[in-house]
Amino acid sequence: MPNISHNLAQIRADILKASRKSGQPEPPKLIAVSKRQPQSAIIEAYEAGQRNFGENYAQELEAKAKALQKQGVCWHFIGPIQSNKTRIIATYSDWVHSIDRIKVAERLSHHRSTEQPDLQVCIQVNVDNAPNKSGVHPNELPQLIDAIHVLPRLQLRGLMAIPDKHNAAQAFLALAKQADHYQLSELSMGMSQDMEAAITAGSTMLRIGTAIFGPRSVVKKI
Ligand SMILES: *Cc1c(COP(=O)(O)O)cnc(C)c1O
């Protein structure tokens, strides 16, 4: 069994260290990626002070968000978005990091209740311009940004990427440059394996799973 509170303490210390070393004004926010982890693991992290959690599957998010409604968890949806899941995602997320097309943005806007705060969103960019990878092509980013800016109930906050591990450092810098160009302040980048390079490039939100919770189950936890 992984020692979740121990892992969290270690990662928080590592984040602080890398952040100071690279001269960042403040350390990035840590999002604990709890996909395919049981609720007991989330509760353990919660008890160790963790409040931001990341999920990849709509139904799994819904089940966990309902079960932990009272705790006041901040839920981040970080997985690929099927348009028939936008109602669930818009209802149970506080943040969505993985918008990659206008249709999905429109549907999230449509399904976000006026009784809830605006949904905080990032656009996922295919920084490596790799075929078969999620994210909007960098050339199509301006149109998507313009489209999201005019949609009600969505607040565009930043950019997200999952670069190829062979040139992650370069890709993180490229994403930071794009965010700066479009005056977007949030950079959702960095996972268990490439955390330090992401912090150096100015990440504001790290998405860390395995290093906190250990290996994931092969089946969805719904
Ligand atoms: C699973 C996942 C992560 C976490 O990955 P780890 O390697 O377990 O840290 C981060 N971001 C996204 C989009 C993911 O799907």
Short mmCIF file of C-alpha atoms and ligand atoms in Angstrom, two decimals:
data_model
loop_
_atom_site.label_atom_id
_atom_site.label_comp_id
_atom_site.label_asym_id
_atom_site.label_seq_id
_atom_site.Cartn_x
_atom_site.Cartn_y
_atom_site.Cartn_z
CA MET A 1 0.00 0.00 0.00
CA PRO A 2 1.42 3.40 -0.91
CA ASN A 3 1.72 5.84 1.96
CA ILE A 4 -0.33 8.66 0.49
CA SER A 5 0.26 11.29 3.15
CA HIS A 6 3.99 10.59 3.09
CA ASN A 7 4.06 10.84 -0.72
CA LEU A 8 2.12 14.09 -0.63
CA ALA A 9 4.51 15.63 1.88
CA GLN A 10 7.47 14.57 -0.24
CA ILE A 11 5.96 15.97 -3.44
CA ARG A 12 5.01 19.25 -1.82
CA ALA A 13 8.60 19.61 -0.61
CA ASP A 14 9.94 18.75 -4.09
CA ILE A 15 7.60 21.30 -5.68
CA LEU A 16 8.70 24.03 -3.32
CA LYS A 17 12.35 23.22 -3.91
CA ALA A 18 12.08 23.19 -7.72
CA SER A 19 9.98 26.31 -7.66
CA ARG A 20 12.50 28.27 -5.58
CA LYS A 21 15.43 26.93 -7.59
CA SER A 22 13.97 28.22 -10.84
CA GLY A 23 12.99 31.56 -9.31
CA GLN A 24 9.21 31.21 -9.71
CA PRO A 25 7.17 33.79 -7.78
CA GLU A 26 5.05 31.05 -6.23
CA PRO A 27 4.83 27.26 -6.41
CA PRO A 28 2.26 25.67 -8.74
CA LYS A 29 -0.96 24.23 -7.38
CA LEU A 30 -0.87 20.46 -6.91
CA ILE A 31 -3.73 18.52 -8.50
CA ALA A 32 -3.85 14.95 -7.21
CA VAL A 33 -4.91 12.80 -10.16
CA SER A 34 -7.19 10.22 -8.58
CA LYS A 35 -8.50 8.49 -11.73
CA ARG A 36 -8.88 4.75 -11.25
CA GLN A 37 -8.11 5.12 -7.56
CA PRO A 38 -10.67 4.16 -4.91
CA GLN A 39 -12.51 6.75 -2.85
CA SER A 40 -10.56 5.65 0.21
CA ALA A 41 -7.38 6.94 -1.47
CA ILE A 42 -8.98 10.32 -2.11
CA ILE A 43 -10.11 10.52 1.51
CA GLU A 44 -6.63 9.69 2.71
CA ALA A 45 -5.19 12.52 0.58
CA TYR A 46 -7.96 14.84 1.71
CA GLU A 47 -7.11 14.14 5.33
CA ALA A 48 -3.52 15.07 4.54
CA GLY A 49 -4.77 18.49 3.42
CA GLN A 50 -5.16 17.88 -0.34
CA ARG A 51 -8.16 19.71 -1.85
CA ASN A 52 -7.65 19.63 -5.65
CA PHE A 53 -8.29 16.33 -7.43
CA GLY A 54 -8.15 15.38 -11.11
CA GLU A 55 -10.39 12.86 -12.86
CA ASN A 56 -10.43 11.52 -16.44
CA TYR A 57 -13.74 9.68 -16.78
CA ALA A 58 -17.11 11.43 -16.55
CA GLN A 59 -19.02 8.72 -14.66
CA GLU A 60 -16.19 8.16 -12.25
CA LEU A 61 -16.07 11.91 -11.56
CA GLU A 62 -19.83 11.97 -10.97
CA ALA A 63 -19.75 9.07 -8.50
CA LYS A 64 -16.83 10.48 -6.54
CA ALA A 65 -18.13 14.07 -6.54
CA LYS A 66 -21.51 12.89 -5.23
CA ALA A 67 -19.91 10.76 -2.52
CA LEU A 68 -17.65 13.59 -1.36
CA GLN A 69 -20.13 16.43 -1.78
CA LYS A 70 -19.84 17.61 1.81
CA GLN A 71 -16.07 17.75 1.86
CA GLY A 72 -15.73 20.69 -0.48
CA VAL A 73 -13.30 19.12 -2.94
CA CYS A 74 -12.21 21.10 -6.01
CA TRP A 75 -12.65 18.77 -9.00
CA HIS A 76 -10.58 19.10 -12.18
CA PHE A 77 -11.63 17.21 -15.28
CA ILE A 78 -8.46 16.44 -17.24
CA GLY A 79 -9.41 13.62 -19.63
CA PRO A 80 -10.55 13.53 -23.25
CA ILE A 81 -14.11 14.89 -23.57
CA GLN A 82 -16.81 13.02 -25.48
CA SER A 83 -19.65 15.37 -26.39
CA ASN A 84 -22.27 13.06 -24.87
CA LYS A 85 -20.55 13.44 -21.48
CA THR A 86 -20.53 17.24 -21.36
CA ARG A 87 -23.58 17.48 -19.09
CA ILE A 88 -21.94 15.35 -16.39
CA ILE A 89 -18.60 17.12 -16.76
CA ALA A 90 -20.18 20.60 -16.62
CA THR A 91 -22.20 19.64 -13.55
CA TYR A 92 -19.52 18.05 -11.40
CA SER A 93 -16.30 19.88 -12.32
CA ASP A 94 -14.94 23.13 -10.99
CA TRP A 95 -12.24 23.16 -13.66
CA VAL A 96 -12.00 21.53 -17.09
CA HIS A 97 -8.46 21.36 -18.51
CA SER A 98 -9.02 19.45 -21.72
CA ILE A 99 -11.19 21.50 -24.08
CA ASP A 100 -9.93 20.92 -27.61
CA ARG A 101 -12.80 21.92 -29.89
CA ILE A 102 -15.55 24.49 -30.15
CA LYS A 103 -18.41 22.00 -30.02
CA VAL A 104 -17.30 20.72 -26.63
CA ALA A 105 -16.88 24.27 -25.28
CA GLU A 106 -20.38 25.18 -26.48
CA ARG A 107 -21.91 22.13 -24.85
CA LEU A 108 -20.11 22.70 -21.53
CA SER A 109 -21.34 26.30 -21.56
CA HIS A 110 -24.88 25.14 -22.33
CA HIS A 111 -24.91 22.56 -19.53
CA ARG A 112 -23.29 24.69 -16.82
CA SER A 113 -26.04 25.74 -14.43
CA THR A 114 -26.53 29.44 -13.80
CA GLU A 115 -26.69 28.56 -10.10
CA GLN A 116 -23.08 27.45 -10.14
CA PRO A 117 -20.01 29.67 -10.44
CA ASP A 118 -18.55 29.93 -13.95
CA LEU A 119 -16.72 26.80 -15.05
CA GLN A 120 -12.97 27.51 -15.08
CA VAL A 121 -11.46 26.14 -18.27
CA CYS A 122 -8.18 25.53 -20.05
CA ILE A 123 -7.58 24.59 -23.66
CA GLN A 124 -5.55 21.46 -24.31
CA VAL A 125 -2.93 22.10 -26.99
CA ASN A 126 -1.25 19.42 -29.09
CA VAL A 127 2.13 21.11 -28.59
CA ASP A 128 4.10 18.39 -30.38
CA ASN A 129 1.73 18.62 -33.32
CA ALA A 130 1.64 14.83 -33.20
CA PRO A 131 -1.01 12.91 -35.15
CA ASN A 132 -3.49 10.92 -33.01
CA LYS A 133 -2.89 13.09 -29.97
CA SER A 134 -5.55 15.07 -28.16
CA GLY A 135 -5.47 18.82 -28.12
CA VAL A 136 -6.08 21.60 -30.58
CA HIS A 137 -3.42 22.18 -33.24
CA PRO A 138 -1.46 25.35 -32.35
CA ASN A 139 -2.64 26.96 -35.64
CA GLU A 140 -6.26 26.59 -34.59
CA LEU A 141 -5.74 27.94 -31.09
CA PRO A 142 -6.68 31.58 -31.85
CA GLN A 143 -10.14 30.66 -33.19
CA LEU A 144 -10.85 28.41 -30.22
CA ILE A 145 -9.78 31.12 -27.76
CA ASP A 146 -12.04 33.67 -29.47
CA ALA A 147 -14.96 31.25 -29.44
CA ILE A 148 -14.61 30.44 -25.73
CA HIS A 149 -14.27 34.09 -24.74
CA VAL A 150 -17.80 34.83 -25.94
CA LEU A 151 -19.47 31.79 -24.36
CA PRO A 152 -21.42 32.39 -21.15
CA ARG A 153 -20.66 30.42 -17.96
CA LEU A 154 -17.11 29.52 -19.05
CA GLN A 155 -14.10 31.43 -17.89
CA LEU A 156 -11.01 30.80 -19.98
CA ARG A 157 -8.01 30.62 -17.67
CA GLY A 158 -5.12 28.93 -19.46
CA LEU A 159 -3.56 26.20 -21.56
CA MET A 160 -2.84 22.55 -20.89
CA ALA A 161 -0.56 20.02 -22.60
CA ILE A 162 0.70 16.46 -22.27
CA PRO A 163 3.91 16.57 -24.32
CA ASP A 164 5.87 13.64 -25.60
CA LYS A 165 8.40 12.71 -22.93
CA HIS A 166 11.35 13.05 -25.32
CA ASN A 167 11.09 16.81 -25.61
CA ALA A 168 8.90 17.77 -22.70
CA ALA A 169 11.08 20.65 -21.48
CA GLN A 170 10.97 22.34 -24.90
CA ALA A 171 7.24 21.73 -25.26
CA PHE A 172 6.55 23.25 -21.82
CA LEU A 173 8.44 26.41 -22.81
CA ALA A 174 6.50 26.58 -26.08
CA LEU A 175 3.19 26.29 -24.22
CA ALA A 176 4.25 28.99 -21.73
CA LYS A 177 5.06 31.28 -24.65
CA GLN A 178 1.63 30.71 -26.19
CA ALA A 179 -0.16 31.38 -22.88
CA ASP A 180 1.79 34.58 -22.46
CA HIS A 181 0.96 35.66 -26.00
CA TYR A 182 -2.77 35.23 -25.38
CA GLN A 183 -2.57 36.72 -21.88
CA LEU A 184 -3.70 33.54 -20.18
CA SER A 185 -2.31 33.10 -16.69
CA GLU A 186 -2.75 29.37 -16.04
CA LEU A 187 -0.45 26.65 -17.34
CA SER A 188 -1.62 23.11 -16.60
CA MET A 189 1.51 21.10 -17.25
CA GLY A 190 3.71 18.56 -15.49
CA MET A 191 2.98 14.98 -14.39
CA SER A 192 4.84 12.53 -12.11
CA GLN A 193 7.69 12.03 -14.60
CA ASP A 194 8.29 15.57 -15.82
CA MET A 195 7.33 17.72 -12.86
CA GLU A 196 10.58 19.60 -12.48
CA ALA A 197 10.86 20.64 -16.14
CA ALA A 198 7.27 21.88 -16.01
CA ILE A 199 7.93 23.96 -12.89
CA THR A 200 11.03 25.47 -14.47
CA ALA A 201 8.93 26.50 -17.49
CA GLY A 202 6.35 28.19 -15.26
CA SER A 203 3.66 25.59 -14.59
CA THR A 204 0.83 26.86 -12.37
CA MET A 205 -0.99 23.51 -12.05
CA LEU A 206 0.76 20.14 -11.78
CA ARG A 207 -1.29 17.02 -12.45
CA ILE A 208 0.31 14.25 -10.40
CA GLY A 209 -1.15 10.76 -10.02
CA THR A 210 1.20 7.81 -9.66
CA ALA A 211 3.75 9.60 -7.46
CA ILE A 212 0.99 10.23 -4.90
CA PHE A 213 -1.28 7.20 -5.16
CA GLY A 214 0.95 4.52 -6.64
CA PRO A 215 -0.09 2.43 -9.66
CA ARG A 216 -3.67 2.73 -10.92
CA SER A 217 -6.26 -0.01 -11.12
CA VAL A 218 -6.90 -1.27 -14.65
CA VAL A 219 -10.63 -0.89 -14.17
CA LYS A 220 -12.53 2.34 -13.70
CA LYS A 221 -13.61 3.03 -10.10
CA ILE A 222 -17.28 3.77 -10.56
C1 LIG B 1 -3.29 10.28 -15.66
C2 LIG B 1 -2.99 11.69 -15.99
C3 LIG B 1 -2.07 12.43 -15.23
C4 LIG B 1 -1.27 11.86 -14.09
O1 LIG B 1 -0.26 11.04 -14.57
P1 LIG B 1 0.84 10.40 -13.60
O2 LIG B 1 1.89 9.94 -14.53
O3 LIG B 1 0.17 9.28 -12.88
O4 LIG B 1 1.33 11.46 -12.68
C5 LIG B 1 -1.91 13.77 -15.56
N1 LIG B 1 -2.59 14.34 -16.56
C6 LIG B 1 -3.46 13.65 -17.32
C7 LIG B 1 -4.19 14.35 -18.41
C8 LIG B 1 -3.69 12.32 -17.05
O5 LIG B 1 -4.56 11.63 -17.81
#
